[in-house]
Coordinates of C-alpha atoms and ligand atoms in Angstrom, one line a residue:
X1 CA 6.9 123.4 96.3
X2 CA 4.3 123.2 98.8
X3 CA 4.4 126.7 100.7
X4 CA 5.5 126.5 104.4
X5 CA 1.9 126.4 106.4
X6 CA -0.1 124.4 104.0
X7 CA 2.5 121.5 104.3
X8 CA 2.4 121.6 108.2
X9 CA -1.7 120.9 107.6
X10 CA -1.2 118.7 105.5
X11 CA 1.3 116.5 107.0
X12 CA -0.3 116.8 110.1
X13 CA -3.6 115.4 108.6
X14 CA -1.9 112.5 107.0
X15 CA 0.0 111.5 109.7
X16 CA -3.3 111.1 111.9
X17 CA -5.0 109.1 109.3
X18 CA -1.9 106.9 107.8
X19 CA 0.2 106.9 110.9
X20 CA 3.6 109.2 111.4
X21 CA 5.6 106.1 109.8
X22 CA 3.6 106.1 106.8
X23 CA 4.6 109.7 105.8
X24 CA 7.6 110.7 105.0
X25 CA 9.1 114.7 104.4
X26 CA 12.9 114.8 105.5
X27 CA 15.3 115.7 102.5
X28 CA 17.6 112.3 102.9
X29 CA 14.1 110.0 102.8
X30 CA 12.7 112.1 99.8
X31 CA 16.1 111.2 97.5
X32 CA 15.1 107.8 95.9
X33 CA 11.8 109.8 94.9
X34 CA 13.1 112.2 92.4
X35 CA 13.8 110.5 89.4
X36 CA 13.1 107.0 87.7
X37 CA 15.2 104.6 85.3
X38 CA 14.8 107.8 83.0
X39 CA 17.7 110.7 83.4
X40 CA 16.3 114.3 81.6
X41 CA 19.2 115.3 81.2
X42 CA 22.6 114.9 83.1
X43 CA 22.2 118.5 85.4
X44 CA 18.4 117.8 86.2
X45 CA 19.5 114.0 87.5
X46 CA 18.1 114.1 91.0
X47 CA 16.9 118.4 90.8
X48 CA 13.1 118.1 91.3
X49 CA 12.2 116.8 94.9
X50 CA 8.7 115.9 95.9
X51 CA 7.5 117.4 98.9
X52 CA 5.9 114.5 100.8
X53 CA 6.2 110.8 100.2
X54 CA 2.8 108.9 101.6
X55 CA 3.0 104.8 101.9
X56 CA -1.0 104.0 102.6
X57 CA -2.5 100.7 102.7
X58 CA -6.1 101.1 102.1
X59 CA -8.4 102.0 99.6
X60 CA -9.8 105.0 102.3
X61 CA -6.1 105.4 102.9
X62 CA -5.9 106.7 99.0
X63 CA -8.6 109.0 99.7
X64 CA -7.7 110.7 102.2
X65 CA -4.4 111.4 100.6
X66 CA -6.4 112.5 97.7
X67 CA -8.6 114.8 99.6
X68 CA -5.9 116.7 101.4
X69 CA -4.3 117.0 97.9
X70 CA -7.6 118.4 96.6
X71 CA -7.9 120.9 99.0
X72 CA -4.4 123.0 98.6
X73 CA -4.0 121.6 94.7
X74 CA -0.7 119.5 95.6
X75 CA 0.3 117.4 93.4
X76 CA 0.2 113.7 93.0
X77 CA 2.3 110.5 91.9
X78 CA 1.1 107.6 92.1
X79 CA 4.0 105.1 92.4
X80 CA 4.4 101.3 91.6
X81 CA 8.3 99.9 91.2
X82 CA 9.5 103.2 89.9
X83 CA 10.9 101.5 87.2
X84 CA 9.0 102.5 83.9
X85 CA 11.8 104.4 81.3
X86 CA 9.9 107.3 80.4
X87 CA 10.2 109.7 83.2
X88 CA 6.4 109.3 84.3
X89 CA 7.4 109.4 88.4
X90 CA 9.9 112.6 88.3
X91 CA 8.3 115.3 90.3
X92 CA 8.7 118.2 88.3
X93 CA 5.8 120.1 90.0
X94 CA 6.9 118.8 93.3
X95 CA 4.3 117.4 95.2
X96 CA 2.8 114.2 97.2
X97 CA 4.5 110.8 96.0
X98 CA 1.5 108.0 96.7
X99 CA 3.7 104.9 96.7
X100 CA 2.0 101.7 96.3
X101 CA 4.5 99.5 98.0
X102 CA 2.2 98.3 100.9
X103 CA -0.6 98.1 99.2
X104 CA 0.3 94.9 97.6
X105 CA -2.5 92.1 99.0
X106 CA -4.2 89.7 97.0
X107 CA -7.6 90.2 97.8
X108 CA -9.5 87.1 96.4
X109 CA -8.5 84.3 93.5
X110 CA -11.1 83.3 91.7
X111 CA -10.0 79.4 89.7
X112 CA -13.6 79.0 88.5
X113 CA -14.4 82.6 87.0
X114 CA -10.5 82.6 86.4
X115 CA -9.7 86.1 87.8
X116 CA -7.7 87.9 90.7
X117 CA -7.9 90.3 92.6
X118 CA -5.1 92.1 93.9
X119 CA -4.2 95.5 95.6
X120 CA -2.1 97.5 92.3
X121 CA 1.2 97.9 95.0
X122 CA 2.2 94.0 94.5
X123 CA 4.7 93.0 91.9
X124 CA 4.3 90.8 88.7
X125 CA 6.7 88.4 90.0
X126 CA 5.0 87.9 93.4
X127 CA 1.5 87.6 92.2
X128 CA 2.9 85.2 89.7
X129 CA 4.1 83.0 92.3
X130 CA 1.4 83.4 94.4
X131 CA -1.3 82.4 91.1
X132 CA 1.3 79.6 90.9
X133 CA 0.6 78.1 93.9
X134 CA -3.0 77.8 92.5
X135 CA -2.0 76.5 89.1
X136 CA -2.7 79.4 87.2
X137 CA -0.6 82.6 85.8
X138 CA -1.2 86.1 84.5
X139 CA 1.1 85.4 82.0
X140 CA 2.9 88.8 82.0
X141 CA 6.2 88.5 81.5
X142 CA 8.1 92.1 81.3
X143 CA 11.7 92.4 81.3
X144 CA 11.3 94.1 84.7
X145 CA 8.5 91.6 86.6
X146 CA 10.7 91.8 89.6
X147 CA 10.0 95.8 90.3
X148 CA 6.9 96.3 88.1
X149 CA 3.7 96.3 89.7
X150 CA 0.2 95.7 88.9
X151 CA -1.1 99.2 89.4
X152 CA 2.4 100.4 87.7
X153 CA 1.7 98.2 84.2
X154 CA -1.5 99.1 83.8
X155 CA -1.0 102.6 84.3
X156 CA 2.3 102.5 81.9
X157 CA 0.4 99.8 79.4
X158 CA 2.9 97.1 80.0
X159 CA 4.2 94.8 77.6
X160 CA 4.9 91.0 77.7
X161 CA 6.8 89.0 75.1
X162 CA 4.3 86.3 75.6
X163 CA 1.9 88.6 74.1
X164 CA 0.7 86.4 70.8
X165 CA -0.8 83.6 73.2
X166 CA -1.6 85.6 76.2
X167 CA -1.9 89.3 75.2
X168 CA -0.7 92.5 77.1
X169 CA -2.1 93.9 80.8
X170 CA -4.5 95.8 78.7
X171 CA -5.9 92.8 77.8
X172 CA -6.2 91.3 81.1
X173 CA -8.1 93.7 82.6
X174 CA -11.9 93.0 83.9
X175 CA -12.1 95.6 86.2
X176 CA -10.8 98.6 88.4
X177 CA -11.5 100.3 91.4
X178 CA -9.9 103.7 90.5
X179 CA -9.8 107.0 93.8
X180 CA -10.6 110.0 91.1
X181 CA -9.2 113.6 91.7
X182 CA -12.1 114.3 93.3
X183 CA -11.8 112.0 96.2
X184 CA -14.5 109.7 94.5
X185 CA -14.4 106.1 94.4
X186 CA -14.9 104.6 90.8
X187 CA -15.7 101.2 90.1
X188 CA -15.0 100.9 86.2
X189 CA -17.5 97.9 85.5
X190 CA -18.4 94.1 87.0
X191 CA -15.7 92.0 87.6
X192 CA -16.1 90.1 83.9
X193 CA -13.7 90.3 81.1
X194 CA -16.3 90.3 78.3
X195 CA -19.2 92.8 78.4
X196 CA -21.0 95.2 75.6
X197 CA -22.3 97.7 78.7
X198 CA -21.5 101.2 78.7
X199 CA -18.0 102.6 78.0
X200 CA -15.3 100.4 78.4
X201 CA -14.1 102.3 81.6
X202 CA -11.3 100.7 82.6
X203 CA -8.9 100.7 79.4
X204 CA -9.4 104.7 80.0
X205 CA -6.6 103.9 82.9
X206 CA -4.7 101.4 80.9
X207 CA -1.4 103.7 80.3
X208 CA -2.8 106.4 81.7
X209 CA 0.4 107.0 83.6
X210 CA -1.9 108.2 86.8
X211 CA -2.8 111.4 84.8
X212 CA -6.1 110.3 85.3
X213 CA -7.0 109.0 88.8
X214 CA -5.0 106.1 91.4
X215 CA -5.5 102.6 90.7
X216 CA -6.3 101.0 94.3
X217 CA -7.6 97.6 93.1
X218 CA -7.3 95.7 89.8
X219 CA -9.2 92.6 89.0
X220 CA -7.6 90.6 86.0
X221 CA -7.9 87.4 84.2
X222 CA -5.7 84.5 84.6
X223 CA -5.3 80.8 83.0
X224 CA -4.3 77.3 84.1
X225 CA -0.8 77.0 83.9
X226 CA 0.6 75.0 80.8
X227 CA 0.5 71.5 80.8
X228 CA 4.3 71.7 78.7
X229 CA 6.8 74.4 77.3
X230 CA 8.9 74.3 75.1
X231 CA 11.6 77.2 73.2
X232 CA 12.8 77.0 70.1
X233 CA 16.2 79.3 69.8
X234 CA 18.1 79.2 66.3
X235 CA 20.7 81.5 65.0
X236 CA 21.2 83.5 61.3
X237 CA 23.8 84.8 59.7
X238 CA 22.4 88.6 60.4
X239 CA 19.4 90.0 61.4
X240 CA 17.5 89.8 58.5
X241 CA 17.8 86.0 57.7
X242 CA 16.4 85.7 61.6
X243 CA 13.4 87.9 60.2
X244 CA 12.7 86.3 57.0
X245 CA 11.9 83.0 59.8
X246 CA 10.1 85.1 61.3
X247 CA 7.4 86.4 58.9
X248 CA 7.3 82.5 58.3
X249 CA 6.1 81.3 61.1
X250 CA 3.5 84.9 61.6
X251 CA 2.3 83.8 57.5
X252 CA 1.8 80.4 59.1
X253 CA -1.3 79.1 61.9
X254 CA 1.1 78.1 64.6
X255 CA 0.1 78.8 67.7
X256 CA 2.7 80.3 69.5
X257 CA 3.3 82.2 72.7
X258 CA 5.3 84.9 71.8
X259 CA 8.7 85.0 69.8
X260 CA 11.3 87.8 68.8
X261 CA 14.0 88.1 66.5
X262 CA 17.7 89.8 67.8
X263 CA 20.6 91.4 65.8
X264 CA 24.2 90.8 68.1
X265 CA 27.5 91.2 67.9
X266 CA 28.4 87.8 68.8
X267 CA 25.9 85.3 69.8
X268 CA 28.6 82.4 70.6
X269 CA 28.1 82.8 74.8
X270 CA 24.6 81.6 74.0
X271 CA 26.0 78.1 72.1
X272 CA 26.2 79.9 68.5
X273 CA 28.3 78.4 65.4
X274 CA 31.1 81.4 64.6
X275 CA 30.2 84.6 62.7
X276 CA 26.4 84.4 63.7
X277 CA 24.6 87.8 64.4
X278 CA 20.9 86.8 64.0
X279 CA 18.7 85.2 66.7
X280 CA 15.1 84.1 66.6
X281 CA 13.9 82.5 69.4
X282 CA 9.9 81.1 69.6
X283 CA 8.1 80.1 73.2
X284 CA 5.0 77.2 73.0
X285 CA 2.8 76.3 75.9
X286 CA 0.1 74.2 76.3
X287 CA -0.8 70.5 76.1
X288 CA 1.9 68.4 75.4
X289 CA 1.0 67.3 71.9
X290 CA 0.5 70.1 70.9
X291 CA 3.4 72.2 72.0
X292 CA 5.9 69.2 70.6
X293 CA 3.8 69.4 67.0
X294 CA 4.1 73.0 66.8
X295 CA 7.9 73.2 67.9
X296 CA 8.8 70.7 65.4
X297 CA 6.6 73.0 62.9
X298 CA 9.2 75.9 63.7
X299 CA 12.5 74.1 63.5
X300 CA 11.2 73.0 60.2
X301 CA 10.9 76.7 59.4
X302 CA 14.3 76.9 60.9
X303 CA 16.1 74.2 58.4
X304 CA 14.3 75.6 55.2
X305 CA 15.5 79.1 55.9
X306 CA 19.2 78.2 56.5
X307 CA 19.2 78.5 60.5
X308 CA 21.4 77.0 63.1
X309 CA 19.3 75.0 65.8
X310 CA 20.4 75.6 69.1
X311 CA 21.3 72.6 70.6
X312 CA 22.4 71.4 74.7
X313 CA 21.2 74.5 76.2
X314 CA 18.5 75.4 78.9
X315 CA 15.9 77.5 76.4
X316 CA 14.5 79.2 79.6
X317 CA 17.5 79.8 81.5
X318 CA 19.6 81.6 78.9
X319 CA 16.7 83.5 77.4
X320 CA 15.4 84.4 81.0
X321 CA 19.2 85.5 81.7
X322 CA 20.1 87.5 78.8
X323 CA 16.8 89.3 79.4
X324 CA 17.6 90.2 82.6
X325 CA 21.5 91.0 81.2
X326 CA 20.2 93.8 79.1
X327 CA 17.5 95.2 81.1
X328 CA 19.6 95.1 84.7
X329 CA 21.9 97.2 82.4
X330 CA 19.3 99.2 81.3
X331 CA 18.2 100.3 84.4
X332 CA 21.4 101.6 85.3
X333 CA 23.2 103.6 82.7
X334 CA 22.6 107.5 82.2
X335 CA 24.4 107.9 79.3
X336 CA 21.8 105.9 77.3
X337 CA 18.2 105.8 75.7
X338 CA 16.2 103.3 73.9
X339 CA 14.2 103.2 71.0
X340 CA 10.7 101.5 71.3
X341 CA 8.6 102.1 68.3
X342 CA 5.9 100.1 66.4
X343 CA 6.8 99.7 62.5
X344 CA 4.4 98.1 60.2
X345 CA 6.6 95.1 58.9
X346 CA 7.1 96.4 55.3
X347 CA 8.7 99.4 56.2
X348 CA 11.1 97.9 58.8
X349 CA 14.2 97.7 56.6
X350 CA 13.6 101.5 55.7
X351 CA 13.1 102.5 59.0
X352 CA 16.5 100.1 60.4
X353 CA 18.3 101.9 57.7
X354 CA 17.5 105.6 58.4
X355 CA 17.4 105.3 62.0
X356 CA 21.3 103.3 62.2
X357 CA 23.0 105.1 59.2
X358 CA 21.4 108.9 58.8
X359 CA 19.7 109.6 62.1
X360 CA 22.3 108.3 64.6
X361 CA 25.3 109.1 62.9
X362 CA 24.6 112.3 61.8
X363 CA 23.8 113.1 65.2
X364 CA 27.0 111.3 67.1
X365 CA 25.4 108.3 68.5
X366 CA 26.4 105.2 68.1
X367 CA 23.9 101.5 68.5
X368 CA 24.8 99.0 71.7
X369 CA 27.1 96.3 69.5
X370 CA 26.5 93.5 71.3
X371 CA 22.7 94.3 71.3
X372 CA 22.0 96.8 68.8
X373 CA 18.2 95.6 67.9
X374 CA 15.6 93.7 69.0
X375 CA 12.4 92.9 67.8
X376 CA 9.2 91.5 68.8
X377 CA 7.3 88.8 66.1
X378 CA 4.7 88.2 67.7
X379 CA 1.3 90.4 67.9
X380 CA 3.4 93.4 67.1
X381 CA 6.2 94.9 65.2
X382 CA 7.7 96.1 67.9
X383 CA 11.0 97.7 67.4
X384 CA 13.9 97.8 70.6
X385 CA 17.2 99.6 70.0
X386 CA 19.7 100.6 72.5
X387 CA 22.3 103.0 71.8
X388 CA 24.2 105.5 74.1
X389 CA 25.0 109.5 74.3
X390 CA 27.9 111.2 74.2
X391 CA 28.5 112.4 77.7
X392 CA 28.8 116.1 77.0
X393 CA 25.9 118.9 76.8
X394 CA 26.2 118.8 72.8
X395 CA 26.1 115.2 73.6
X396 CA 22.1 115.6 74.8
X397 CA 21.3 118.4 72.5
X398 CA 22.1 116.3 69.8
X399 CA 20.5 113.3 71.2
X400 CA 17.3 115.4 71.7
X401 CA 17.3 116.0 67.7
X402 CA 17.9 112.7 67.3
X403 CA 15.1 111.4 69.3
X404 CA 12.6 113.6 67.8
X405 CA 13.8 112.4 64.1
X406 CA 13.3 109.1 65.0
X407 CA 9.6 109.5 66.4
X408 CA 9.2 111.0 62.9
X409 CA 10.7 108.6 60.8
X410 CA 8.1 106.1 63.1
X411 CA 5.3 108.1 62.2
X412 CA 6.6 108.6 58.3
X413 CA 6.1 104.9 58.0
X414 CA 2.9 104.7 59.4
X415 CA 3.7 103.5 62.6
X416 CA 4.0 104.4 66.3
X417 CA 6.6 106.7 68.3
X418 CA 6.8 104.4 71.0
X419 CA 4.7 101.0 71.4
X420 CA 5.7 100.4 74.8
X421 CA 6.9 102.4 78.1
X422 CA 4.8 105.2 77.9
X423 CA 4.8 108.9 77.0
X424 CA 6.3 110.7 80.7
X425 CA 8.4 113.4 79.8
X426 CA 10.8 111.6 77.7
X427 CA 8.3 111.1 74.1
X428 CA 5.5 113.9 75.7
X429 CA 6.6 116.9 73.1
X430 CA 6.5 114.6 70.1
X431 CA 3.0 113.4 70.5
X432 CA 1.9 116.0 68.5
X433 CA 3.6 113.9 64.9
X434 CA 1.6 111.2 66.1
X435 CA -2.0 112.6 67.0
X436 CA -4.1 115.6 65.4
X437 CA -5.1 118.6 66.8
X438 CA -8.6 117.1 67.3
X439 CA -7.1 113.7 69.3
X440 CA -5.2 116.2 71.3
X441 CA -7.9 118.3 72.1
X442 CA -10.0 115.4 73.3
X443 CA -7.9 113.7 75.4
X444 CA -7.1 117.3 76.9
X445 CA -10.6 117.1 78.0
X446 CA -10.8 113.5 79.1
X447 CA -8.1 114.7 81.3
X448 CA -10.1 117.9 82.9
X449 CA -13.5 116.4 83.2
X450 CA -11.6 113.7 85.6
X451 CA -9.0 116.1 87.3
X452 CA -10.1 119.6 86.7
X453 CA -7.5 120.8 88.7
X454 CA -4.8 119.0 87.1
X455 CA -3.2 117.5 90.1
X456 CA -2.5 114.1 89.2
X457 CA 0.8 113.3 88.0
X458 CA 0.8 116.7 85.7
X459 CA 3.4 117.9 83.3
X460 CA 3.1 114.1 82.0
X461 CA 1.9 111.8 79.0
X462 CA -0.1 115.1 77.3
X463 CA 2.3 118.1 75.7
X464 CA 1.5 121.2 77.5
X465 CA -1.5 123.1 75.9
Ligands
LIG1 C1 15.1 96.7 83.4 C2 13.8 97.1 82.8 C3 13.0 96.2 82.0 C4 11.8 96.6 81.5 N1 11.1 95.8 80.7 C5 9.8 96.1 80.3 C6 9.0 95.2 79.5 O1 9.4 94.1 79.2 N2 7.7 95.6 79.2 C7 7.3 96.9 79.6 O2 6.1 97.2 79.3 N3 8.0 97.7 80.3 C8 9.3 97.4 80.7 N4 10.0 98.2 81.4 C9 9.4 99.5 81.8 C10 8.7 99.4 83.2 O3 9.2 98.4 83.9 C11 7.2 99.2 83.0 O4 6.6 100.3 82.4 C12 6.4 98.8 84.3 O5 5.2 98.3 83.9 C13 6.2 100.0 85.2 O6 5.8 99.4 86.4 P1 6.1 100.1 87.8 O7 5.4 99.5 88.9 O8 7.6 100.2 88.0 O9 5.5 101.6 87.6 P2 6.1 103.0 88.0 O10 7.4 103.3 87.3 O11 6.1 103.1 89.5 O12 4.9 103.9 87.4 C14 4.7 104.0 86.1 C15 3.5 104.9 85.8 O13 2.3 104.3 86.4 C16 1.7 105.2 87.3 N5 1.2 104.4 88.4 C17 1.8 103.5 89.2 N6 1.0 102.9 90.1 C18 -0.2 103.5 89.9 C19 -1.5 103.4 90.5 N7 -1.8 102.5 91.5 N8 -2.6 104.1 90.0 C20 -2.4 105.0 89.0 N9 -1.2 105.2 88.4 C21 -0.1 104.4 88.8 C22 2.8 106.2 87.8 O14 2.3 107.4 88.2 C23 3.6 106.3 86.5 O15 3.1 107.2 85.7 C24 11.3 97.9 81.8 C25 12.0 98.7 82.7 C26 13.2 98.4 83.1 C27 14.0 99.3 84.0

């Protein structure tokens, strides 16, 4: 909490520079600011309030904000859509909430160098459209592009599932223009996505979960939108049959956009034959041509590895719609948590097995049926698994034990505790399975030589130390 006299200076100051409605501090506006889509536990829901909640506009805006913060070593979150799952926005130290929202221009497109430049407050979805109207597209397609914002995915290291063609926000970035603890304004590099100059400043910021500094322009690359698309959706009897088409077509040189394999209850409501628990859908874009060559090249994969093709359906529609099914749902239930971890391939079975019949049962939670696992096949072996929590206080202890188990079982098979989402507060105490003493250490000091005073967006991504 900000002590009584040091917030009347400070609000004071940043009402004159960002304008009285800019700047908000009564109890009833400060409410949707203290937690995200992630709950700490079920008696901390909605217990940390931040002191001050600051909408600016500009760049100088930022700075401002920043040096008031400086000077009485307040606090600060940097917010985009608020809707990362981690826990990265809720203010545990209190503090000055830097939302993005109006900072959401797009400052210059650039069709020959194929770039944009945008303010990081604007969402996915807009600047989508807006690149749309140009004929080109960023290509980011999260599960949340509705809410997510550019400063937000960088900062949380967003993931697309058209990551195979297009790759994630990290590798779309050229350039940033970053306001440091320090009030300083940091240009990361030129506005290029290919250069061997100096350090490679601005993947420092890519999911840095504003630890580091606050994102106040982003320049990234974009392409021509696709001359065709087309999806390819097929059902298995399980899971595993929809994986074995899988490692398929990855063995194989399609060139695909991004595809991902499901385990359901019942996949009927999406057109499939009776009894059929295994999806794998692929998504092709490009020239026409080519696109229709290599989708034929998949539902060959799909006949020789006993599939069902999908027939009479919109691909985009119902793949768009049960995205946003399970992630709406997501968003909204406390009594549930995810698991998000990269496993190499070999050891996915092992890691499915002790993960659905030791770790969660032992500890009394039980898989989502109708959408138990996902998984990404396209540049990574991404894991998704949604189960829910007792709704008791054993409930969450257990689930605590359980969640660290997991993130070691991840590790134990040489892979990571959580490829997507972030760290926050949610995987922050298990870091240290994942990195050594000496990785530790040096991102410790990254983090002081940039905000020596530890005021942005602390008590996140790093375990205390
Ligand atoms: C329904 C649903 C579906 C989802 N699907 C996906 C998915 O497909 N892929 C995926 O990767 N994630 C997904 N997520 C998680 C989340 O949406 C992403 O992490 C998203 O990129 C966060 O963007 P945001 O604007 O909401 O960021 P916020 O939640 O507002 O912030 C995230 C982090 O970024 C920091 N930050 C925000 N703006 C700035 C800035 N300008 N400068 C510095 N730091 C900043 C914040 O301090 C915070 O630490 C999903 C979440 C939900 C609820």
């Amino acid at each position: 909490m900000i002590e009584k006299a040091i917030m009347g200076q400070a609000l004071a100051a940043l009402s004159d520079e960002l304008g009285e409605e800019n700047v908000l501090w009564r109890k009833s506006d400060l409410v949707p600011y203290t937690r995200d889509t992630f709950t700490i536990s079920p008696e901390e829901d909605n217990k940390y309030f931040p002191d001050m909640v600051v909408l600016p506009r500009t760049t100088a805006g930022v700075q401002e904000v920043v040096r008031v913060a400086r000077k009485h070593r307040i606090p600060l979150l940097p917010k985009g859509g608020g809707s990362n799952r981690t826990g990265m926005l809720v203010p545990i130290h209190g503090g000055i909430v830097v939302d993005t929202i109006k900072m959401n221009r797009v400052l210059e497109i650039d069709p020959l160098n194929l770039s944009v430049t945008v303010q990081p407050g604007i969402t996915l979805k807009e600047l989508e459209e807006k690149l749309s109207g140009r004929g080109l597209a960023l290509n980011q397609e999260q599960g949340s592009v509705k809410v997510a914002t550019v400063g937000g995915a960088i900062s949380s290291f967003g993931f697309s599932r058209k990551n195979q063609k297009y790759g994630t926000i990290a590798d779309r970035v050229e350039s940033l223009e970053v306001v440091l603890a320090n009030g300083e304004i940091l240009r990361t590099g030129p506005k290029v996505l290919y250069t061997s100059t100096g350090y490679k400043l601005s993947q420092l910021f890519v999911g840095a979960e504003g630890t580091l500094g606050i994102i106040t322009e982003a320049t990234l690359r974009v392409e021509p939108l696709p001359e065709a698309k087309e999806t390819v959706l097929a059902f298995y009897d399980d899971f595993w049959a929809a994986l074995r088409a899988a490692e398929r077509l990855r063995g194989s040189c399609a060139a695909f956009v991004g595809a991902e394999a499901y385990e359901v209850e019942n996949a009927e409501e999406l057109g499939a034959p009776e009894g059929k628990k295994g999806i794998f859908f692929v998504m092709f874009e490009g020239l026409k041509g080519e696109v229709e060559a290599q989708a034929e090249f998949v539902r060959d994969i799909v006949r020789e590895t006993g599939g069902a093709l999908a027939s009479g359906y919109d691909p985009e529609g119902l793949i768009g719609l049960y995205a946003t099914q399970w992630c709406g749902l997501r968003a909204i239930s406390r009594f549930e948590d995810e698991v998000l971890p990269y496993i190499p391939a070999q050891h996915i079975r092992e890691y499915y097995d002790r993960l659905w019949n030791e770790i969660m049962p032992k500890h009394g939670l039980s898989p989502f049926s109708y959408d138990k696992l996902s998984m990404d096949v396209g540049r990574y072996s991404m894991l998704y698994g949604r189960f829910s929590i007792p709704e008791s206080e054993t409930g969450w202890q257990e689930y605590r034990r359980a969640h660290r188990e997991a993130a070691r079982t991840a590790v134990e098979l040489g892979g990571s505790i959580c490829a997507c989402t972030g760290v926050g507060i949610s995987h922050r105490d298990n870091l240290d399975l994942e990195f050594s003493d000496v990785a530790l250490d040096v991102m410790r000091r990254i983090k002081r030589v940039l905000d020596p005073d530890n005021i942005m967006n602390p008590g996140k991504k790093l375990p205390p130390g």
